[in-house]
Amino acid sequence: YLLPHGTIRILAMGPEDRAPTRDEMETMRQHTCQGMREGAVGLSTGLSYPPAMFADTEELIELCKEVAPFGGFFAPHHRSYGKGALESYAEMIEVARRARLPLHLTHCVMNFAGNEGRARDLVDMIDALDPAEVEVTVDAYPYTAGSTYLASLLPPWTAVKGAQGTLAALAEEEQAARIRREMEVEGTPGYHFLPIDWETVEISAVMTDGNQRWVGKRVSQIAAAQGISAFDAARRLLLEERLNVNIILHVGHEVNLRTVIQQPYHMASTDGIMTGAKPHPRAWGTFARFLGHYARDKGMFRVEEIVRKMTSLPCRRLGQWDRGIIRPGLWADLVAFDPEAVRDTATYDDPKRFPEGIPYVMVNGTLVKDEGSHTGGLPGRALRLGVSG
């Protein structure tokens, strides 16, 4: 478990857009220490989401200083994967350097218009670091699209008063006009400081039956079908669904993805969201896609190398020294797959499809998949930093 910075901030000072007082900062330190004592592996943050985005660099450093003595690490979703992405990565490196703890860059990539090919600049930045001064690892999933919730694209000031405040701002015409200007002209943190391109925004989940017809459609398509602007289509959905709208963002670049996943400090991750009618296929297809598409079909990895990125490397990052490799006396988390048959079957149109070519899975020594079928076994357990098993 990673301690959630946004939650810690809300516990101390609510959703406010300001720096913490001395007492509030002390409360955040105490929550952080408590969580680390209870077995968390580190601190996470979502710096393109309120309220975490309201924190400055110094606040992050102070909290990371509380994580470091426990052997934990810092796992940020940094401020921008689009405009200013390199500067955002540099800020996270500075936090880790000054707090003296390892840095793990969450779903690390360079996305959005203007960043094609620029992942090499990021890799060069990391490679130039002194590993004795700051240790960096990264993860990325093998897809170019991302996923989040539609309300996250709104200007951050709409979230300061909670969900009801956001809905009130959307419902009021003058405030809605301001929201539209900031989204479509200026760029918001949620769309990574770029003017929004509604053709990149696909609806993946809604709550009501009446709007299920829009799942799998781009906002631009929904607007055309209704004869209204794209902003008004998104606004209508948010109001009718009480903000409960998930999206897939088609903003990535294959060249950047390939650059990142080939680095020796990269490890596999899903960043998966499993709810909704058409969630991102990464929740079902990630590991088989690495094994089949990128390792076997594209020849980008030896099997041993891509397996390392899924097993021993993340276990080392998480401090789970008794997992991730096959050795007598260690926990038996085992996956048996056919290197020639393994492949992902999940797609954006049909995401809830299981991979092929993986007949057996064992967790903690118990078979949970046997000859392709789930056994009903549930032997998984919560893992705590420094606690065996």
C-alpha positions as a printed NumPy array, in Angstrom:
array([[  0.   ,   0.   ,   0.   ],
       [  1.171,   3.51 ,  -0.876],
       [  0.098,   6.343,   1.394],
       [ -2.226,   8.679,  -0.562],
       [ -0.981,  12.251,  -0.294],
       [ -4.321,  13.748,  -1.355],
       [ -6.162,  11.909,   1.411],
       [ -3.556,  12.916,   3.986],
       [ -3.927,  16.536,   2.873],
       [ -7.735,  16.427,   3.151],
       [ -7.486,  14.944,   6.647],
       [ -5.271,  17.833,   7.705],
       [ -6.807,  20.808,   5.885],
       [ -9.678,  19.785,   3.641],
       [ -9.692,  20.379,  -0.139],
       [ -8.378,  23.958,   0.051],
       [ -6.049,  25.507,  -2.526],
       [ -3.354,  26.961,  -0.275],
       [ -0.226,  26.065,   1.641],
       [ -0.709,  24.278,   4.976],
       [ -0.206,  26.052,   8.258],
       [  2.528,  24.819,  10.57 ],
       [  0.006,  22.778,  12.575],
       [ -1.553,  21.326,   9.419],
       [  1.865,  20.333,   8.127],
       [  2.591,  18.625,  11.42 ],
       [ -0.699,  16.721,  11.149],
       [  0.278,  15.52 ,   7.669],
       [  3.663,  14.395,   8.993],
       [  1.969,  12.432,  11.759],
       [ -0.419,  10.68 ,   9.354],
       [  2.525,   9.817,   7.098],
       [  4.557,   8.356,   9.942],
       [  1.564,   6.38 ,  11.183],
       [  0.983,   4.862,   7.768],
       [  4.631,   3.919,   7.349],
       [  4.698,   2.315,  10.795],
       [  1.649,   0.286,   9.765],
       [  3.476,  -1.146,   6.76 ],
       [  2.993,   1.158,   3.772],
       [  5.752,   0.935,   1.161],
       [  5.89 ,   4.652,   0.414],
       [  4.016,   7.823,  -0.489],
       [  2.025,   8.428,  -3.658],
       [  0.572,  11.65 ,  -4.977],
       [ -1.561,  12.785,  -7.902],
       [ -0.267,  16.228,  -8.811],
       [ -2.645,  16.771, -11.724],
       [ -5.627,  16.131,  -9.425],
       [ -7.035,  18.284,  -6.628],
       [ -6.222,  18.555,  -3.778],
       [ -2.741,  17.049,  -4.231],
       [ -2.026,  19.541,  -7.042],
       [ -2.274,  22.392,  -4.529],
       [  0.897,  21.209,  -2.781],
       [  4.17 ,  22.939,  -3.555],
       [  7.558,  21.257,  -3.839],
       [  8.48 ,  21.968,  -0.215],
       [  5.366,  20.207,   1.108],
       [  6.257,  17.088,  -0.85 ],
       [  9.831,  17.167,   0.397],
       [  8.727,  17.457,   4.014],
       [  6.399,  14.463,   3.738],
       [  8.977,  12.391,   1.878],
       [ 11.453,  13.078,   4.686],
       [  9.041,  11.204,   6.958],
       [  8.97 ,   8.248,   4.546],
       [ 12.721,   7.92 ,   4.06 ],
       [ 13.681,   6.531,   7.535],
       [ 11.312,   3.594,   7.039],
       [ 12.951,   2.564,   3.765],
       [  9.965,   3.679,   1.691],
       [  9.918,   5.388,  -1.685],
       [  8.133,   8.277,  -3.421],
       [  5.718,   7.317,  -6.243],
       [  4.34 ,  10.483,  -7.846],
       [  1.877,  10.967, -10.661],
       [  3.617,  14.231, -11.473],
       [  2.092,  17.549, -12.531],
       [  2.071,  17.076, -16.289],
       [  2.553,  14.373, -18.89 ],
       [  1.963,  17.013, -21.589],
       [  3.11 ,  20.638, -21.587],
       [  6.039,  21.055, -19.218],
       [  6.409,  17.306, -18.721],
       [ 10.201,  17.37 , -18.46 ],
       [ 10.062,  20.155, -15.897],
       [  7.507,  18.123, -13.933],
       [  9.795,  15.099, -13.93 ],
       [ 12.698,  17.303, -12.843],
       [ 10.654,  18.547,  -9.874],
       [ 10.038,  14.964,  -8.72 ],
       [ 13.74 ,  14.161,  -9.002],
       [ 14.513,  17.212,  -6.866],
       [ 11.993,  16.104,  -4.214],
       [ 13.61 ,  12.671,  -3.983],
       [ 17.124,  14.104,  -3.951],
       [ 16.414,  16.525,  -1.137],
       [ 14.373,  14.042,   0.901],
       [ 16.987,  11.331,   0.303],
       [ 14.694,   8.505,  -0.723],
       [ 14.172,   6.432,  -3.898],
       [ 11.912,   7.785,  -6.643],
       [  9.496,   5.638,  -8.628],
       [  7.889,   7.454, -11.568],
       [  4.336,   6.213, -11.944],
       [  3.105,   5.263, -15.449],
       [  6.098,   7.103, -16.812],
       [  5.749,   8.405, -20.364],
       [  5.543,  11.592, -22.441],
       [  2.062,  12.17 , -23.882],
       [ -0.054,  14.769, -25.682],
       [  0.625,  16.959, -28.721],
       [  4.153,  18.28 , -28.991],
       [  5.836,  15.466, -27.071],
       [  6.28 ,  12.858, -29.786],
       [  9.822,  11.494, -29.588],
       [ 10.656,  13.416, -26.41 ],
       [ 10.821,  10.378, -24.143],
       [ 14.48 ,  10.187, -25.126],
       [ 15.011,  13.535, -23.366],
       [ 13.503,  12.057, -20.208],
       [ 15.672,   8.94 , -20.417],
       [ 18.75 ,  11.116, -20.885],
       [ 17.762,  13.128, -17.793],
       [ 17.463,   9.968, -15.704],
       [ 20.642,   8.413, -17.084],
       [ 22.617,  11.549, -16.187],
       [ 21.72 ,  11.211, -12.491],
       [ 24.165,   9.895,  -9.92 ],
       [ 22.446,   6.736,  -8.586],
       [ 24.19 ,   7.242,  -5.253],
       [ 22.385,  10.579,  -4.955],
       [ 18.933,   9.597,  -6.232],
       [ 17.725,   6.156,  -7.302],
       [ 15.037,   6.182, -10.022],
       [ 12.764,   3.401, -11.247],
       [  9.698,   3.731, -13.477],
       [  6.652,   1.801, -14.6  ],
       [  4.523,   2.001, -17.744],
       [  1.697,  -0.009, -19.283],
       [  1.861,  -1.137, -22.934],
       [ -0.819,   1.138, -24.403],
       [ -0.718,   4.683, -25.737],
       [ -4.103,   5.739, -24.321],
       [ -4.608,   6.761, -20.692],
       [ -7.684,   6.699, -18.489],
       [ -9.165,   8.927, -15.804],
       [-12.476,  10.575, -14.971],
       [-14.049,  13.365, -17.007],
       [-14.343,  15.801, -14.103],
       [-10.552,  15.717, -13.674],
       [-10.259,  17.773, -16.875],
       [-12.113,  20.7  , -15.282],
       [-10.214,  23.688, -13.852],
       [ -9.064,  22.939, -10.295],
       [-10.991,  25.842,  -8.746],
       [-14.216,  23.963,  -9.466],
       [-13.206,  21.215,  -6.991],
       [-12.366,  23.36 ,  -3.959],
       [-15.898,  23.085,  -2.553],
       [-16.27 ,  19.397,  -3.305],
       [-18.55 ,  17.652,  -5.754],
       [-21.534,  19.897,  -5.014],
       [-19.412,  22.949,  -5.711],
       [-18.281,  21.465,  -9.026],
       [-21.857,  20.713, -10.062],
       [-22.981,  24.218,  -9.07 ],
       [-20.214,  25.775, -11.173],
       [-21.175,  23.666, -14.195],
       [-24.847,  24.56 , -13.815],
       [-24.3  ,  28.33 , -13.639],
       [-23.903,  29.894, -17.084],
       [-21.261,  32.507, -16.266],
       [-19.098,  30.008, -14.432],
       [-19.622,  27.45 , -17.19 ],
       [-18.378,  30.004, -19.728],
       [-15.244,  30.484, -17.623],
       [-14.738,  26.733, -17.4  ],
       [-15.069,  26.393, -21.168],
       [-12.545,  29.17 , -21.814],
       [ -9.996,  27.643, -19.454],
       [-10.439,  24.17 , -20.923],
       [-10.541,  25.042, -24.615],
       [ -8.273,  28.093, -24.788],
       [ -5.907,  28.188, -21.825],
       [ -5.506,  24.522, -20.88 ],
       [ -6.119,  22.967, -17.472],
       [ -3.871,  20.803, -15.251],
       [ -6.228,  17.87 , -15.846],
       [ -5.504,  18.012, -19.586],
       [ -1.88 ,  18.664, -18.762],
       [ -1.885,  22.395, -19.473],
       [ -2.961,  22.127, -23.116],
       [ -6.195,  23.304, -24.761],
       [ -8.434,  20.279, -24.822],
       [ -8.935,  18.254, -27.991],
       [-12.362,  16.689, -27.529],
       [-11.636,  14.078, -30.214],
       [ -9.163,  12.452, -27.815],
       [-11.748,  12.011, -25.036],
       [-13.707,   8.733, -25.147],
       [-16.457,   7.948, -22.635],
       [-15.806,   4.601, -20.915],
       [-18.367,   4.536, -18.085],
       [-21.498,   6.335, -16.909],
       [-24.003,   5.57 , -14.148],
       [-27.43 ,   6.083, -15.721],
       [-29.149,   3.899, -18.298],
       [-30.073,   6.903, -20.416],
       [-26.463,   7.759, -21.205],
       [-25.145,   4.228, -21.808],
       [-25.491,   4.888, -25.551],
       [-22.549,   7.281, -25.328],
       [-20.115,   4.741, -23.865],
       [-17.378,   4.045, -26.405],
       [-18.002,   7.358, -28.201],
       [-15.689,  10.38 , -28.338],
       [-17.061,  13.608, -26.884],
       [-16.802,  15.156, -30.357],
       [-19.052,  12.381, -31.701],
       [-21.58 ,  12.847, -28.897],
       [-21.681,  16.569, -29.619],
       [-22.282,  15.994, -33.337],
       [-25.097,  13.543, -32.586],
       [-26.799,  16.064, -30.299],
       [-26.151,  19.124, -32.46 ],
       [-24.348,  20.992, -29.663],
       [-20.766,  22.007, -28.904],
       [-18.325,  19.461, -27.502],
       [-18.056,  21.418, -24.261],
       [-21.826,  21.442, -23.848],
       [-21.959,  17.695, -24.5  ],
       [-19.36 ,  17.075, -21.795],
       [-21.073,  19.524, -19.455],
       [-24.433,  17.84 , -19.956],
       [-22.957,  14.417, -19.225],
       [-21.257,  15.618, -16.049],
       [-24.447,  17.213, -14.754],
       [-26.709,  14.288, -15.633],
       [-24.264,  11.74 , -14.206],
       [-23.436,  13.781, -11.087],
       [-19.763,  13.732, -12.2  ],
       [-19.657,   9.9  , -12.41 ],
       [-18.13 ,   9.692, -15.888],
       [-14.952,   7.753, -16.693],
       [-12.943,   8.394, -19.836],
       [-10.132,   7.038, -21.987],
       [ -7.701,   9.644, -23.305],
       [ -6.116,   8.893, -26.681],
       [ -3.091,  11.139, -26.237],
       [ -0.026,   8.866, -26.358],
       [  2.827,   8.165, -28.763],
       [  4.075,   4.663, -29.559],
       [  7.659,   5.872, -30.054],
       [  7.696,   7.312, -26.544],
       [  6.184,   4.185, -25.033],
       [  8.795,   1.954, -26.654],
       [ 11.622,   4.205, -25.489],
       [ 10.503,   4.016, -21.857],
       [  9.684,   0.305, -21.624],
       [ 13.084,  -0.709, -22.995],
       [ 14.966,   0.931, -20.119],
       [ 16.48 ,  -1.478, -17.556],
       [ 14.811,   0.378, -14.666],
       [ 11.325,   0.097, -16.211],
       [  8.816,  -2.379, -14.776],
       [  5.375,  -3.474, -15.96 ],
       [  2.192,  -2.018, -14.486],
       [ -1.482,  -1.887, -15.422],
       [ -2.768,   1.314, -13.767],
       [ -5.983,  -0.595, -14.292],
       [ -9.533,   0.593, -13.686],
       [-11.938,  -2.35 , -13.817],
       [-15.311,  -0.608, -13.464],
       [-17.689,   0.607, -16.135],
       [-19.002,  -0.787, -19.403],
       [-15.85 ,  -0.198, -21.466],
       [-12.863,   0.405, -19.202],
       [ -9.325,   0.595, -20.521],
       [ -8.149,  -2.828, -21.805],
       [ -4.928,  -2.471, -19.786],
       [ -6.678,  -3.992, -16.739],
       [ -7.074,  -7.317, -18.626],
       [ -4.352,  -7.309, -21.251],
       [ -1.206,  -5.662, -19.898],
       [  1.006,  -8.592, -18.954],
       [  0.037, -10.823, -21.858],
       [  0.59 ,  -7.868, -24.198],
       [  4.134,  -7.411, -22.892],
       [  4.837, -11.148, -23.274],
       [  3.141, -11.636, -26.631],
       [  3.056,  -8.409, -28.608],
       [  6.228,  -6.655, -27.456],
       [  8.502,  -9.564, -26.492],
       [  7.575, -12.309, -28.994],
       [  5.982, -10.495, -31.944],
       [  8.044,  -7.297, -31.946],
       [ 11.205,  -8.906, -30.609],
       [ 11.84 ,  -6.037, -28.193],
       [ 12.662,  -8.239, -25.19 ],
       [ 13.991, -11.643, -24.308],
       [ 11.404, -13.59 , -22.325],
       [ 13.663, -13.548, -19.263],
       [ 13.971,  -9.765, -19.438],
       [ 10.248,  -9.029, -19.668],
       [  9.519, -11.554, -16.892],
       [ 12.038,  -9.73 , -14.684],
       [ 10.131,  -6.478, -15.315],
       [  6.956,  -8.167, -14.021],
       [  8.349, -10.084, -11.053],
       [ 11.687,  -9.609,  -9.322],
       [ 12.168,  -5.948, -10.251],
       [  8.847,  -4.693,  -8.811],
       [  9.278,  -6.94 ,  -5.77 ],
       [ 12.658,  -5.345,  -5.101],
       [ 11.142,  -1.884,  -5.44 ],
       [  8.374,  -2.836,  -3.003],
       [ 10.811,  -4.324,  -0.507],
       [  9.313,  -7.828,  -0.844],
       [ 12.532,  -9.826,  -0.677],
       [ 10.816, -13.205,  -0.269],
       [  8.855, -12.91 ,  -3.535],
       [  9.468, -12.337,  -7.229],
       [ 11.966, -15.115,  -7.905],
       [ 11.769, -18.92 ,  -7.882],
       [ 13.824, -20.354,  -5.022],
       [ 13.211, -22.936,  -2.285],
       [ 11.699, -21.354,   0.809],
       [ 10.209, -18.31 ,  -0.932],
       [  6.512, -17.688,  -1.526],
       [  5.246, -19.585,  -4.564],
       [  3.671, -16.929,  -6.771],
       [  3.951, -18.706, -10.125],
       [  2.572, -18.163, -13.629],
       [  2.887, -20.87 , -16.275],
       [  2.478, -19.534, -19.815],
       [  3.134, -20.723, -23.357],
       [  5.614, -18.272, -24.936],
       [  4.299, -19.085, -28.42 ],
       [  0.591, -18.788, -27.555],
       [  0.33 , -16.092, -24.903],
       [ -1.451, -13.005, -26.166],
       [ -3.815, -10.283, -25.038],
       [ -7.357, -10.366, -26.379],
       [ -8.741,  -7.243, -24.677],
       [ -9.416,  -4.298, -26.991],
       [-10.791,  -0.797, -26.555],
       [-14.071,  -1.966, -28.092],
       [-14.19 ,  -5.185, -26.037],
       [-11.91 ,  -4.691, -23.026],
       [-13.13 ,  -7.32 , -20.549],
       [-11.465, -10.252, -22.285],
       [ -8.924, -12.458, -20.575],
       [ -5.579, -13.282, -22.193],
       [ -4.799, -16.591, -23.848],
       [ -1.868, -18.927, -23.323],
       [ -1.746, -18.771, -19.514],
       [ -3.118, -22.114, -18.234],
       [ -1.819, -22.063, -14.653],
       [ -1.458, -19.407, -11.95 ],
       [ -0.403, -20.076,  -8.369],
       [ -0.594, -17.5  ,  -5.537],
       [  1.104, -18.222,  -2.218],
       [  1.409, -21.862,  -3.196],
       [ -2.263, -22.304,  -4.08 ],
       [ -3.539, -22.858,  -7.625],
       [ -5.993, -20.141,  -8.598],
       [ -6.038, -20.978, -12.313],
       [ -5.878, -24.627, -13.333],
       [ -5.927, -25.684, -17.001],
       [ -7.376, -22.298, -17.914],
       [-10.16 , -22.173, -15.315],
       [-10.34 , -20.277, -12.032],
       [-10.332, -22.646,  -9.067],
       [-12.173, -20.308,  -6.702],
       [ -9.118, -20.053,  -4.489],
       [ -8.452, -16.692,  -2.846],
       [ -5.059, -17.087,  -1.163],
       [ -3.868, -13.507,  -1.665],
       [ -2.985, -11.381,   1.339],
       [ -2.047,  -7.824,   2.198],
       [  1.724,  -7.277,   2.122],
       [  3.434,  -4.818,   4.436],
       [  6.867,  -3.269,   4.14 ],
       [  9.422,  -5.336,   6.018],
       [  6.934,  -8.077,   7.01 ],
       [  7.578, -11.505,   5.509],
       [  4.535, -13.108,   3.88 ]])
